[in-house]
mmCIF file of C-alpha atoms in Angstrom:
data_model
loop_
_atom_site.group_PDB
_atom_site.id
_atom_site.type_symbol
_atom_site.label_atom_id
_atom_site.label_comp_id
_atom_site.label_asym_id
_atom_site.label_seq_id
_atom_site.Cartn_x
_atom_site.Cartn_y
_atom_site.Cartn_z
ATOM 1 C CA UNK R 1 -55.794 148.567 18.418
ATOM 2 C CA UNK R 2 -56.905 152.203 17.806
ATOM 3 C CA UNK R 3 -53.414 153.115 16.103
ATOM 4 C CA UNK R 4 -53.845 150.232 13.460
ATOM 5 C CA UNK R 5 -57.728 150.771 13.017
ATOM 6 C CA UNK R 6 -56.320 154.228 11.204
ATOM 7 C CA UNK R 7 -55.811 152.622 8.352
ATOM 8 C CA UNK R 8 -59.843 151.272 8.572
ATOM 9 C CA UNK R 9 -60.930 154.764 9.444
ATOM 10 C CA UNK R 10 -58.852 156.186 6.497
ATOM 11 C CA UNK R 11 -60.278 154.835 4.090
ATOM 12 C CA UNK R 12 -63.803 154.821 5.198
ATOM 13 C CA UNK R 13 -63.174 159.111 5.245
ATOM 14 C CA UNK R 14 -62.594 159.110 1.565
ATOM 15 C CA UNK R 15 -65.484 156.624 1.075
ATOM 16 C CA UNK R 16 -67.605 158.974 2.717
ATOM 17 C CA UNK R 17 -66.540 162.104 1.906
ATOM 18 C CA UNK R 18 -64.629 162.181 -0.698
ATOM 19 C CA UNK R 19 -62.338 164.955 -1.749
ATOM 20 C CA UNK R 20 -60.586 165.230 1.624
ATOM 21 C CA UNK R 21 -57.388 164.384 2.585
ATOM 22 C CA UNK R 22 -55.620 162.126 4.743
ATOM 23 C CA UNK R 23 -51.964 161.222 5.438
ATOM 24 C CA UNK R 24 -50.926 158.375 7.387
ATOM 25 C CA UNK R 25 -47.626 158.212 8.225
ATOM 26 C CA UNK R 26 -45.831 155.472 10.271
ATOM 27 C CA UNK R 27 -42.601 153.140 9.685
ATOM 28 C CA UNK R 28 -43.473 150.349 7.262
ATOM 29 C CA UNK R 29 -40.469 148.934 7.079
ATOM 30 C CA UNK R 30 -38.775 148.697 10.618
ATOM 31 C CA UNK R 31 -40.078 149.372 13.965
ATOM 32 C CA UNK R 32 -43.845 149.613 12.892
ATOM 33 C CA UNK R 33 -44.582 152.541 15.108
ATOM 34 C CA UNK R 34 -46.766 155.558 14.194
ATOM 35 C CA UNK R 35 -45.823 158.372 13.255
ATOM 36 C CA UNK R 36 -48.444 161.760 11.881
ATOM 37 C CA UNK R 37 -51.853 161.471 10.791
ATOM 38 C CA UNK R 38 -52.721 164.331 9.437
ATOM 39 C CA UNK R 39 -56.507 165.040 7.694
ATOM 40 C CA UNK R 40 -58.678 167.714 6.410
ATOM 41 C CA UNK R 41 -62.431 167.196 5.227
ATOM 42 C CA UNK R 42 -63.549 168.273 2.013
ATOM 43 C CA UNK R 43 -66.034 170.541 3.576
ATOM 44 C CA UNK R 44 -63.538 172.397 5.406
ATOM 45 C CA UNK R 45 -61.333 172.562 2.507
ATOM 46 C CA UNK R 46 -63.758 174.170 0.606
ATOM 47 C CA UNK R 47 -65.046 176.318 2.835
ATOM 48 C CA UNK R 48 -61.941 178.055 3.877
ATOM 49 C CA UNK R 49 -61.841 179.255 0.773
ATOM 50 C CA UNK R 50 -64.965 181.847 1.767
ATOM 51 C CA UNK R 51 -62.795 182.940 4.922
ATOM 52 C CA UNK R 52 -60.060 185.588 5.319
ATOM 53 C CA UNK R 53 -56.773 184.207 3.567
ATOM 54 C CA UNK R 54 -55.770 184.006 7.211
ATOM 55 C CA UNK R 55 -54.874 180.454 10.101
ATOM 56 C CA UNK R 56 -53.576 180.064 13.469
ATOM 57 C CA UNK R 57 -51.676 177.574 13.509
ATOM 58 C CA UNK R 58 -50.660 175.876 17.040
ATOM 59 C CA UNK R 59 -49.818 172.615 18.681
ATOM 60 C CA UNK R 60 -51.713 170.862 22.086
ATOM 61 C CA UNK R 61 -50.507 167.799 23.968
ATOM 62 C CA UNK R 62 -52.578 165.051 24.394
ATOM 63 C CA UNK R 63 -53.347 162.999 27.773
ATOM 64 C CA UNK R 64 -54.529 159.409 26.232
ATOM 65 C CA UNK R 65 -51.712 156.439 26.903
ATOM 66 C CA UNK R 66 -49.640 157.126 24.269
ATOM 67 C CA UNK R 67 -49.542 160.935 24.930
ATOM 68 C CA UNK R 68 -48.431 162.887 21.659
ATOM 69 C CA UNK R 69 -49.357 166.122 20.433
ATOM 70 C CA UNK R 70 -52.172 167.538 18.012
ATOM 71 C CA UNK R 71 -50.952 170.252 15.249
ATOM 72 C CA UNK R 72 -53.723 172.695 14.045
ATOM 73 C CA UNK R 73 -54.497 175.199 11.650
ATOM 74 C CA UNK R 74 -57.638 177.267 12.265
ATOM 75 C CA UNK R 75 -59.257 180.005 10.512
ATOM 76 C CA UNK R 76 -62.522 182.736 11.684
ATOM 77 C CA UNK R 77 -65.361 182.698 9.533
ATOM 78 C CA UNK R 78 -67.077 186.379 8.916
ATOM 79 C CA UNK R 79 -68.589 185.978 12.095
ATOM 80 C CA UNK R 80 -65.304 185.928 14.135
ATOM 81 C CA UNK R 81 -66.093 182.104 14.764
ATOM 82 C CA UNK R 82 -63.943 179.248 14.762
ATOM 83 C CA UNK R 83 -63.503 177.256 11.640
ATOM 84 C CA UNK R 84 -61.290 174.505 11.793
ATOM 85 C CA UNK R 85 -59.418 174.008 8.775
ATOM 86 C CA UNK R 86 -56.572 170.954 9.444
ATOM 87 C CA UNK R 87 -54.876 168.564 12.087
ATOM 88 C CA UNK R 88 -52.717 166.064 12.839
ATOM 89 C CA UNK R 89 -51.631 163.837 15.602
ATOM 90 C CA UNK R 90 -48.182 163.522 15.952
ATOM 91 C CA UNK R 91 -45.909 161.649 18.132
ATOM 92 C CA UNK R 92 -44.014 165.527 19.483
ATOM 93 C CA UNK R 93 -44.280 168.571 18.540
ATOM 94 C CA UNK R 94 -41.046 168.929 16.658
ATOM 95 C CA UNK R 95 -39.098 170.377 13.541
ATOM 96 C CA UNK R 96 -40.089 167.853 11.406
ATOM 97 C CA UNK R 97 -43.566 166.877 12.242
ATOM 98 C CA UNK R 98 -44.435 170.881 11.426
ATOM 99 C CA UNK R 99 -42.484 170.320 8.624
ATOM 100 C CA UNK R 100 -44.467 167.478 7.618
ATOM 101 C CA UNK R 101 -47.873 169.246 8.441
ATOM 102 C CA UNK R 102 -47.472 172.752 6.674
ATOM 103 C CA UNK R 103 -46.443 170.439 3.253
ATOM 104 C CA UNK R 104 -49.459 168.228 4.108
ATOM 105 C CA UNK R 105 -51.136 171.756 4.618
ATOM 106 C CA UNK R 106 -49.868 172.945 1.110
ATOM 107 C CA UNK R 107 -52.173 170.353 -0.326
ATOM 108 C CA UNK R 108 -55.408 171.586 1.365
ATOM 109 C CA UNK R 109 -55.345 175.075 0.868
ATOM 110 C CA UNK R 110 -55.733 177.727 -1.648
ATOM 111 C CA UNK R 111 -52.543 178.163 -3.405
ATOM 112 C CA UNK R 112 -53.935 181.262 -5.165
ATOM 113 C CA UNK R 113 -54.729 183.370 -2.023
ATOM 114 C CA UNK R 114 -52.076 185.324 -0.201
ATOM 115 C CA UNK R 115 -52.111 183.784 3.176
ATOM 116 C CA UNK R 116 -50.667 185.228 6.672
ATOM 117 C CA UNK R 117 -49.953 182.437 9.456
ATOM 118 C CA UNK R 118 -50.241 183.546 13.258
ATOM 119 C CA UNK R 119 -48.358 181.608 16.073
ATOM 120 C CA UNK R 120 -45.894 181.105 18.102
ATOM 121 C CA UNK R 121 -41.800 181.103 17.686
ATOM 122 C CA UNK R 122 -41.459 177.222 17.220
ATOM 123 C CA UNK R 123 -38.278 176.282 15.148
ATOM 124 C CA UNK R 124 -40.458 174.206 13.222
ATOM 125 C CA UNK R 125 -43.008 176.609 11.881
ATOM 126 C CA UNK R 126 -40.210 179.452 11.385
ATOM 127 C CA UNK R 127 -37.661 177.365 9.299
ATOM 128 C CA UNK R 128 -40.139 175.468 7.868
ATOM 129 C CA UNK R 129 -42.772 178.248 6.551
ATOM 130 C CA UNK R 130 -41.070 180.062 3.869
ATOM 131 C CA UNK R 131 -39.802 176.922 1.892
ATOM 132 C CA UNK R 132 -43.441 175.630 2.111
ATOM 133 C CA UNK R 133 -45.776 178.542 1.729
ATOM 134 C CA UNK R 134 -42.483 180.951 -0.457
ATOM 135 C CA UNK R 135 -44.773 184.077 -0.545
ATOM 136 C CA UNK R 136 -46.875 183.667 2.807
ATOM 137 C CA UNK R 137 -46.545 186.035 6.022
ATOM 138 C CA UNK R 138 -45.885 184.819 9.538
ATOM 139 C CA UNK R 139 -47.099 187.156 12.868
ATOM 140 C CA UNK R 140 -45.718 186.109 16.042
ATOM 141 C CA UNK R 141 -48.530 185.664 18.670
ATOM 142 C CA UNK R 142 -48.450 188.798 20.903
ATOM 143 C CA UNK R 143 -49.553 186.754 23.882
ATOM 144 C CA UNK R 144 -46.807 184.397 23.484
ATOM 145 C CA UNK R 145 -44.211 187.347 22.800
ATOM 146 C CA UNK R 146 -45.575 188.900 26.185
ATOM 147 C CA UNK R 147 -45.170 185.457 27.856
ATOM 148 C CA UNK R 148 -41.855 185.286 26.511
ATOM 149 C CA UNK R 149 -41.308 188.853 28.321
ATOM 150 C CA UNK R 150 -42.306 188.023 30.900
ATOM 151 C CA UNK R 151 -40.729 185.044 31.431
ATOM 152 C CA UNK R 152 -37.123 186.975 30.925
ATOM 153 C CA UNK R 153 -38.525 189.455 34.462
ATOM 154 C CA UNK R 154 -39.504 186.691 36.294
ATOM 155 C CA UNK R 155 -37.146 188.171 39.617
ATOM 156 C CA UNK R 156 -37.779 192.188 39.050
ATOM 157 C CA UNK R 157 -40.937 194.288 40.199
ATOM 158 C CA UNK R 158 -44.370 192.755 39.356
ATOM 159 C CA UNK R 159 -45.265 196.774 38.392
ATOM 160 C CA UNK R 160 -42.206 197.081 36.640
ATOM 161 C CA UNK R 161 -43.394 193.845 34.625
ATOM 162 C CA UNK R 162 -46.560 194.843 33.501
ATOM 163 C CA UNK R 163 -45.293 198.417 32.699
ATOM 164 C CA UNK R 164 -42.995 196.681 30.793
ATOM 165 C CA UNK R 165 -45.167 194.493 28.504
ATOM 166 C CA UNK R 166 -47.597 197.426 28.407
ATOM 167 C CA UNK R 167 -45.097 199.236 26.368
ATOM 168 C CA UNK R 168 -44.097 196.531 24.249
ATOM 169 C CA UNK R 169 -47.654 196.141 22.861
ATOM 170 C CA UNK R 170 -47.851 200.049 22.689
ATOM 171 C CA UNK R 171 -44.764 198.816 19.911
ATOM 172 C CA UNK R 172 -46.794 196.527 18.299
ATOM 173 C CA UNK R 173 -49.686 197.849 17.797
ATOM 174 C CA UNK R 174 -48.363 201.548 16.592
ATOM 175 C CA UNK R 175 -49.661 202.273 13.227
ATOM 176 C CA UNK R 176 -46.690 204.102 11.519
ATOM 177 C CA UNK R 177 -42.700 203.444 11.261
ATOM 178 C CA UNK R 178 -42.733 207.077 12.879
ATOM 179 C CA UNK R 179 -44.902 205.808 16.304
ATOM 180 C CA UNK R 180 -42.972 202.300 16.419
ATOM 181 C CA UNK R 181 -39.696 204.138 16.650
ATOM 182 C CA UNK R 182 -41.131 206.409 19.708
ATOM 183 C CA UNK R 183 -42.273 203.460 21.526
ATOM 184 C CA UNK R 184 -39.560 201.348 20.888
ATOM 185 C CA UNK R 185 -37.321 203.469 22.327
ATOM 186 C CA UNK R 186 -39.636 204.292 25.336
ATOM 187 C CA UNK R 187 -39.509 200.197 25.719
ATOM 188 C CA UNK R 188 -35.314 199.484 25.840
ATOM 189 C CA UNK R 189 -35.272 202.964 27.840
ATOM 190 C CA UNK R 190 -37.824 201.171 30.289
ATOM 191 C CA UNK R 191 -36.321 198.081 30.045
ATOM 192 C CA UNK R 192 -32.706 198.354 29.043
ATOM 193 C CA UNK R 193 -30.524 195.010 28.687
ATOM 194 C CA UNK R 194 -33.954 193.107 29.091
ATOM 195 C CA UNK R 195 -35.401 194.911 26.033
ATOM 196 C CA UNK R 196 -32.279 194.685 24.239
ATOM 197 C CA UNK R 197 -31.777 190.764 25.222
ATOM 198 C CA UNK R 198 -35.263 190.231 23.771
ATOM 199 C CA UNK R 199 -35.464 191.975 20.880
ATOM 200 C CA UNK R 200 -32.516 190.428 20.147
ATOM 201 C CA UNK R 201 -33.901 187.828 17.667
ATOM 202 C CA UNK R 202 -37.075 189.724 16.910
ATOM 203 C CA UNK R 203 -38.017 191.346 14.254
ATOM 204 C CA UNK R 204 -40.212 194.221 13.856
ATOM 205 C CA UNK R 205 -41.751 192.513 10.164
ATOM 206 C CA UNK R 206 -42.719 189.466 12.169
ATOM 207 C CA UNK R 207 -44.830 191.598 15.179
ATOM 208 C CA UNK R 208 -45.453 194.995 14.585
ATOM 209 C CA UNK R 209 -47.894 196.326 12.554
ATOM 210 C CA UNK R 210 -45.902 199.318 11.350
ATOM 211 C CA UNK R 211 -43.317 196.951 9.499
ATOM 212 C CA UNK R 212 -46.149 193.871 9.068
ATOM 213 C CA UNK R 213 -46.957 193.583 5.384
ATOM 214 C CA UNK R 214 -49.171 190.429 5.226
ATOM 215 C CA UNK R 215 -53.192 191.173 5.944
ATOM 216 C CA UNK R 216 -53.668 189.723 9.240
ATOM 217 C CA UNK R 217 -57.371 192.088 10.088
ATOM 218 C CA UNK R 218 -55.913 193.251 13.351
ATOM 219 C CA UNK R 219 -55.660 189.659 15.074
ATOM 220 C CA UNK R 220 -52.940 190.411 17.235
ATOM 221 C CA UNK R 221 -52.782 186.741 18.743
ATOM 222 C CA UNK R 222 -53.587 183.236 17.858
ATOM 223 C CA UNK R 223 -56.479 182.950 19.752
ATOM 224 C CA UNK R 224 -58.510 181.351 17.730
ATOM 225 C CA UNK R 225 -55.998 177.694 17.793
ATOM 226 C CA UNK R 226 -56.356 178.333 21.256
ATOM 227 C CA UNK R 227 -60.201 178.053 21.084
ATOM 228 C CA UNK R 228 -59.584 175.323 19.157
ATOM 229 C CA UNK R 229 -57.527 173.688 21.148
ATOM 230 C CA UNK R 230 -59.755 173.961 24.398
ATOM 231 C CA UNK R 231 -62.563 173.161 21.815
ATOM 232 C CA UNK R 232 -60.818 169.605 21.784
ATOM 233 C CA UNK R 233 -60.367 169.779 25.417
ATOM 234 C CA UNK R 234 -62.807 166.841 26.473
ATOM 235 C CA UNK R 235 -61.510 164.095 23.866
ATOM 236 C CA UNK R 236 -57.960 164.459 24.313
ATOM 237 C CA UNK R 237 -57.541 162.076 26.470
ATOM 238 C CA UNK R 238 -59.678 159.158 23.971
ATOM 239 C CA UNK R 239 -57.783 156.061 21.847
ATOM 240 C CA UNK R 240 -56.499 157.865 18.782
ATOM 241 C CA UNK R 241 -58.928 156.490 16.443
ATOM 242 C CA UNK R 242 -61.790 157.430 18.477
ATOM 243 C CA UNK R 243 -60.168 160.849 19.579
ATOM 244 C CA UNK R 244 -59.934 161.588 15.344
ATOM 245 C CA UNK R 245 -63.782 160.750 14.711
ATOM 246 C CA UNK R 246 -64.802 162.855 18.037
ATOM 247 C CA UNK R 247 -63.510 165.753 16.541
ATOM 248 C CA UNK R 248 -64.663 165.018 13.326
ATOM 249 C CA UNK R 249 -68.367 165.015 15.008
ATOM 250 C CA UNK R 250 -67.552 168.359 16.544
ATOM 251 C CA UNK R 251 -66.825 169.695 13.298
ATOM 252 C CA UNK R 252 -69.904 167.811 11.267
ATOM 253 C CA UNK R 253 -72.059 169.615 13.983
ATOM 254 C CA UNK R 254 -70.587 172.781 14.035
ATOM 255 C CA UNK R 255 -71.338 173.330 10.378
ATOM 256 C CA UNK R 256 -74.789 171.736 10.316
ATOM 257 C CA UNK R 257 -75.569 174.415 13.423
ATOM 258 C CA UNK R 258 -73.766 177.060 11.700
ATOM 259 C CA UNK R 259 -75.976 177.084 8.129
ATOM 260 C CA UNK R 260 -79.050 176.025 9.965
ATOM 261 C CA UNK R 261 -78.441 179.720 12.167
ATOM 262 C CA UNK R 262 -77.379 181.601 8.884
ATOM 263 C CA UNK R 263 -79.867 180.740 6.681
ATOM 264 C CA UNK R 264 -82.292 183.176 8.932
ATOM 265 C CA UNK R 265 -80.233 186.425 8.749
ATOM 266 C CA UNK R 266 -81.946 188.629 7.454
ATOM 267 C CA UNK R 267 -79.122 191.212 6.953
ATOM 268 C CA UNK R 268 -76.252 191.934 4.414
ATOM 269 C CA UNK R 269 -73.638 192.014 7.623
ATOM 270 C CA UNK R 270 -72.873 189.127 9.327
ATOM 271 C CA UNK R 271 -74.423 189.990 12.892
ATOM 272 C CA UNK R 272 -71.042 190.479 14.594
ATOM 273 C CA UNK R 273 -69.688 193.221 11.808
ATOM 274 C CA UNK R 274 -73.103 194.501 11.552
ATOM 275 C CA UNK R 275 -72.849 195.325 14.800
ATOM 276 C CA UNK R 276 -69.456 196.759 14.248
ATOM 277 C CA UNK R 277 -70.472 198.839 11.819
ATOM 278 C CA UNK R 278 -73.529 200.146 13.052
ATOM 279 C CA UNK R 279 -71.415 201.397 16.296
ATOM 280 C CA UNK R 280 -68.820 203.000 14.186
ATOM 281 C CA UNK R 281 -71.823 204.679 12.373
ATOM 282 C CA UNK R 282 -73.764 205.963 15.189
ATOM 283 C CA UNK R 283 -71.031 207.315 16.859
ATOM 284 C CA UNK R 284 -71.394 210.506 17.409
ATOM 285 C CA UNK R 285 -68.312 212.949 16.324
ATOM 286 C CA UNK R 286 -68.069 216.350 15.970
ATOM 287 C CA UNK R 287 -65.779 216.014 12.880
ATOM 288 C CA UNK R 288 -65.986 218.576 10.291
ATOM 289 C CA UNK R 289 -65.338 216.648 6.767
ATOM 290 C CA UNK R 290 -63.852 218.356 3.740
ATOM 291 C CA UNK R 291 -64.488 216.283 0.042
ATOM 292 C CA UNK R 292 -61.666 216.004 -2.219
ATOM 293 C CA UNK R 293 -63.572 214.278 -5.444
ATOM 294 C CA UNK R 294 -65.832 211.171 -5.130
ATOM 295 C CA UNK R 295 -63.134 208.670 -3.019
ATOM 296 C CA UNK R 296 -60.968 211.344 -1.437
ATOM 297 C CA UNK R 297 -61.965 213.170 2.185
ATOM 298 C CA UNK R 298 -60.515 215.163 4.731
ATOM 299 C CA UNK R 299 -61.287 214.039 8.658
ATOM 300 C CA UNK R 300 -60.393 217.060 10.663
ATOM 301 C CA UNK R 301 -60.084 214.704 13.288
ATOM 302 C CA UNK R 302 -57.035 215.317 15.963
ATOM 303 C CA UNK R 303 -54.276 214.820 14.126
ATOM 304 C CA UNK R 304 -56.890 215.008 10.730
ATOM 305 C CA UNK R 305 -56.803 212.583 8.142
ATOM 306 C CA UNK R 306 -57.435 211.521 4.554
ATOM 307 C CA UNK R 307 -60.360 208.946 3.922
ATOM 308 C CA UNK R 308 -59.929 207.989 0.580
ATOM 309 C CA UNK R 309 -63.261 205.272 0.034
ATOM 310 C CA UNK R 310 -62.599 204.009 -3.764
ATOM 311 C CA UNK R 311 -59.087 202.488 -2.286
ATOM 312 C CA UNK R 312 -60.401 201.660 1.016
ATOM 313 C CA UNK R 313 -57.383 203.560 3.229
ATOM 314 C CA UNK R 314 -57.457 205.880 5.707
ATOM 315 C CA UNK R 315 -54.124 207.486 6.249
ATOM 316 C CA UNK R 316 -54.525 206.657 10.558
ATOM 317 C CA UNK R 317 -53.929 203.155 8.934
ATOM 318 C CA UNK R 318 -56.228 201.397 11.046
ATOM 319 C CA UNK R 319 -58.351 200.585 8.298
ATOM 320 C CA UNK R 320 -55.850 198.888 6.167
ATOM 321 C CA UNK R 321 -54.685 197.147 9.743
ATOM 322 C CA UNK R 322 -57.862 196.014 10.717
ATOM 323 C CA UNK R 323 -59.613 195.149 6.663
ATOM 324 C CA UNK R 324 -62.845 196.840 8.535
ATOM 325 C CA UNK R 325 -63.830 200.758 7.683
ATOM 326 C CA UNK R 326 -62.464 202.931 11.170
ATOM 327 C CA UNK R 327 -64.211 205.966 12.497
ATOM 328 C CA UNK R 328 -62.547 207.680 10.241
ATOM 329 C CA UNK R 329 -64.187 206.124 6.751
ATOM 330 C CA UNK R 330 -67.342 205.602 8.452
ATOM 331 C CA UNK R 331 -67.689 209.195 9.029
ATOM 332 C CA UNK R 332 -66.398 210.041 5.581
ATOM 333 C CA UNK R 333 -68.959 207.338 4.452
ATOM 334 C CA UNK R 334 -71.364 209.497 5.419
ATOM 335 C CA UNK R 335 -71.066 212.688 3.276
ATOM 336 C CA UNK R 336 -70.268 209.577 -0.229
ATOM 337 C CA UNK R 337 -73.288 208.319 -0.706
ATOM 338 C CA UNK R 338 -71.969 205.144 -1.484
ATOM 339 C CA UNK R 339 -73.403 201.709 -0.555
ATOM 340 C CA UNK R 340 -71.879 200.983 2.779
ATOM 341 C CA UNK R 341 -71.847 197.381 2.065
ATOM 342 C CA UNK R 342 -69.077 198.151 -0.833
ATOM 343 C CA UNK R 343 -66.489 199.285 1.857
ATOM 344 C CA UNK R 344 -66.607 195.698 3.634
ATOM 345 C CA UNK R 345 -64.946 192.840 2.057
ATOM 346 C CA UNK R 346 -66.988 190.040 1.290
ATOM 347 C CA UNK R 347 -65.765 187.753 3.563
ATOM 348 C CA UNK R 348 -68.085 189.409 6.375
ATOM 349 C CA UNK R 349 -70.923 189.650 3.874
ATOM 350 C CA UNK R 350 -74.127 187.015 5.070
ATOM 351 C CA UNK R 351 -73.781 185.531 1.349
ATOM 352 C CA UNK R 352 -70.094 184.560 1.799
ATOM 353 C CA UNK R 353 -70.377 183.166 5.417
ATOM 354 C CA UNK R 354 -73.387 180.530 4.028
ATOM 355 C CA UNK R 355 -70.916 179.748 0.780
ATOM 356 C CA UNK R 356 -68.287 178.547 4.484
ATOM 357 C CA UNK R 357 -70.468 176.448 5.325
ATOM 358 C CA UNK R 358 -72.430 175.209 2.562
ATOM 359 C CA UNK R 359 -71.171 171.857 2.156
ATOM 360 C CA UNK R 360 -71.325 169.089 4.855
ATOM 361 C CA UNK R 361 -69.020 166.315 6.669
ATOM 362 C CA UNK R 362 -70.804 163.063 6.692
ATOM 363 C CA UNK R 363 -70.907 160.424 9.426
ATOM 364 C CA UNK R 364 -68.665 157.691 9.291
ATOM 365 C CA UNK R 365 -70.989 154.456 10.459
ATOM 366 C CA UNK R 366 -68.668 151.708 11.981
ATOM 367 C CA UNK R 367 -71.274 148.843 11.172
ATOM 368 C CA UNK R 368 -68.581 147.009 8.508
ATOM 369 C CA UNK R 369 -65.861 148.248 10.980
ATOM 370 C CA UNK R 370 -63.421 144.987 10.607
ATOM 371 C CA UNK R 371 -63.165 142.890 14.110
ATOM 372 C CA UNK R 372 -59.729 143.832 15.693
ATOM 373 C CA UNK R 373 -57.013 140.714 15.138
ATOM 374 C CA UNK R 374 -53.982 141.056 17.083
ATOM 375 C CA UNK R 375 -52.197 138.908 14.516
ATOM 376 C CA UNK R 376 -53.343 141.445 11.651
ATOM 377 C CA UNK R 377 -51.748 144.634 13.581
ATOM 378 C CA UNK R 378 -49.470 146.739 10.896
ATOM 379 C CA UNK R 379 -49.343 150.217 12.818
ATOM 380 C CA UNK R 380 -48.290 149.850 16.589
ATOM 381 C CA UNK R 381 -48.185 152.630 19.027
ATOM 382 C CA UNK R 382 -45.715 155.664 19.067
ATOM 383 C CA UNK R 383 -43.131 155.453 21.561
ATOM 384 C CA UNK R 384 -43.773 157.403 24.753
ATOM 385 C CA UNK R 385 -42.216 160.175 26.137
ATOM 386 C CA UNK R 386 -41.632 162.114 29.144
ATOM 387 C CA UNK R 387 -42.518 165.599 28.610
ATOM 388 C CA UNK R 388 -39.180 167.366 29.377
ATOM 389 C CA UNK R 389 -38.635 168.164 32.788
ATOM 390 C CA UNK R 390 -40.003 165.378 34.332
ATOM 391 C CA UNK R 391 -37.266 162.946 36.128
ATOM 392 C CA UNK R 392 -37.638 159.618 35.357
ATOM 393 C CA UNK R 393 -38.443 157.243 38.425
ATOM 394 C CA UNK R 394 -36.298 155.735 40.576
ATOM 395 C CA UNK R 395 -36.705 152.246 41.362
ATOM 396 C CA UNK R 396 -36.782 151.456 45.275
ATOM 397 C CA UNK R 397 -35.055 148.456 45.554
ATOM 398 C CA UNK R 398 -37.585 145.073 47.595
ATOM 399 C CA UNK R 399 -36.276 143.493 50.884
ATOM 400 C CA UNK R 400 -33.587 140.891 50.529
ATOM 401 C CA UNK R 401 -32.509 142.098 46.847
#
């Protein structure tokens, strides 16, 4: 019944939240089986325009009678908060469903911004993303890479595993090609055939800071996507229409709460970012600063670096990598006389944050919901598939058979 109610629910969402995007897909001509249901509310579509052009992709299992998976695209607001953009219920996490999800997502996000996606290495994402988002960048989640590396070292010494993972992280975080080359050599020498095998199909431009050309604002892991999965943990066992509506209610409440909270913020920066700025600004450094012109400074750290406040760059590359002023920039700023807020991207400003939550997700009343009629069902549930690796139960014959 709940699968068939998606028809009614989709229509009502568009009535009360016009401008939302919904795609309900099922086999209309043969089996009438459910395939997928994609949804993005108008308030989320408009709000994402004021978040960083960064999306985290992930999927999670559903626990209801008919199983299935939930795929999600999640962003972060200017205060590092979870910002759900779109999600879909699918019969399984496969290449076809990820391709469909990304095609629907392309109808939701602003095509004028260059996007960066952070995800695991699911083949559906890797194959579909370049076609659907040809100008976007894809970064692999560091936590997934670490788990993949550990899987290749199941039967080796634990201390050795920890050391190899640490060396892999050092490669990923290295800011320059020179530093990366040094770290990757140490990784290969320590791991030998394990390291060579692990790196065989792993292009550096997908995971290493030194080679990545998109902007991921220092986000090395798909933690926002995993936070979304944890956020919906309690509703994953609900029937499908109730599940979709429960997620809608959570998004609606979150938007309302954050809209109200941000109205009381007095500063120009979001609180989390303001705290980071204050810490960096007040950090006592004995570095000497030499000034070249109004924008360019040399900070005599170890080693010394060049800071260009006008271009928002530092030769340590941390400003470019994180999209947020590094400690060298903050030290140089003290000598510049510039407005500190101008050094920080608008996405971290309170005014931009408030625009993210300016719009409203409206409730979906059920007072006019039609009564269920078995004879009028159009959509049937998807076929339940056993999770990979679970053996089929053997039937034990009864006495006399």
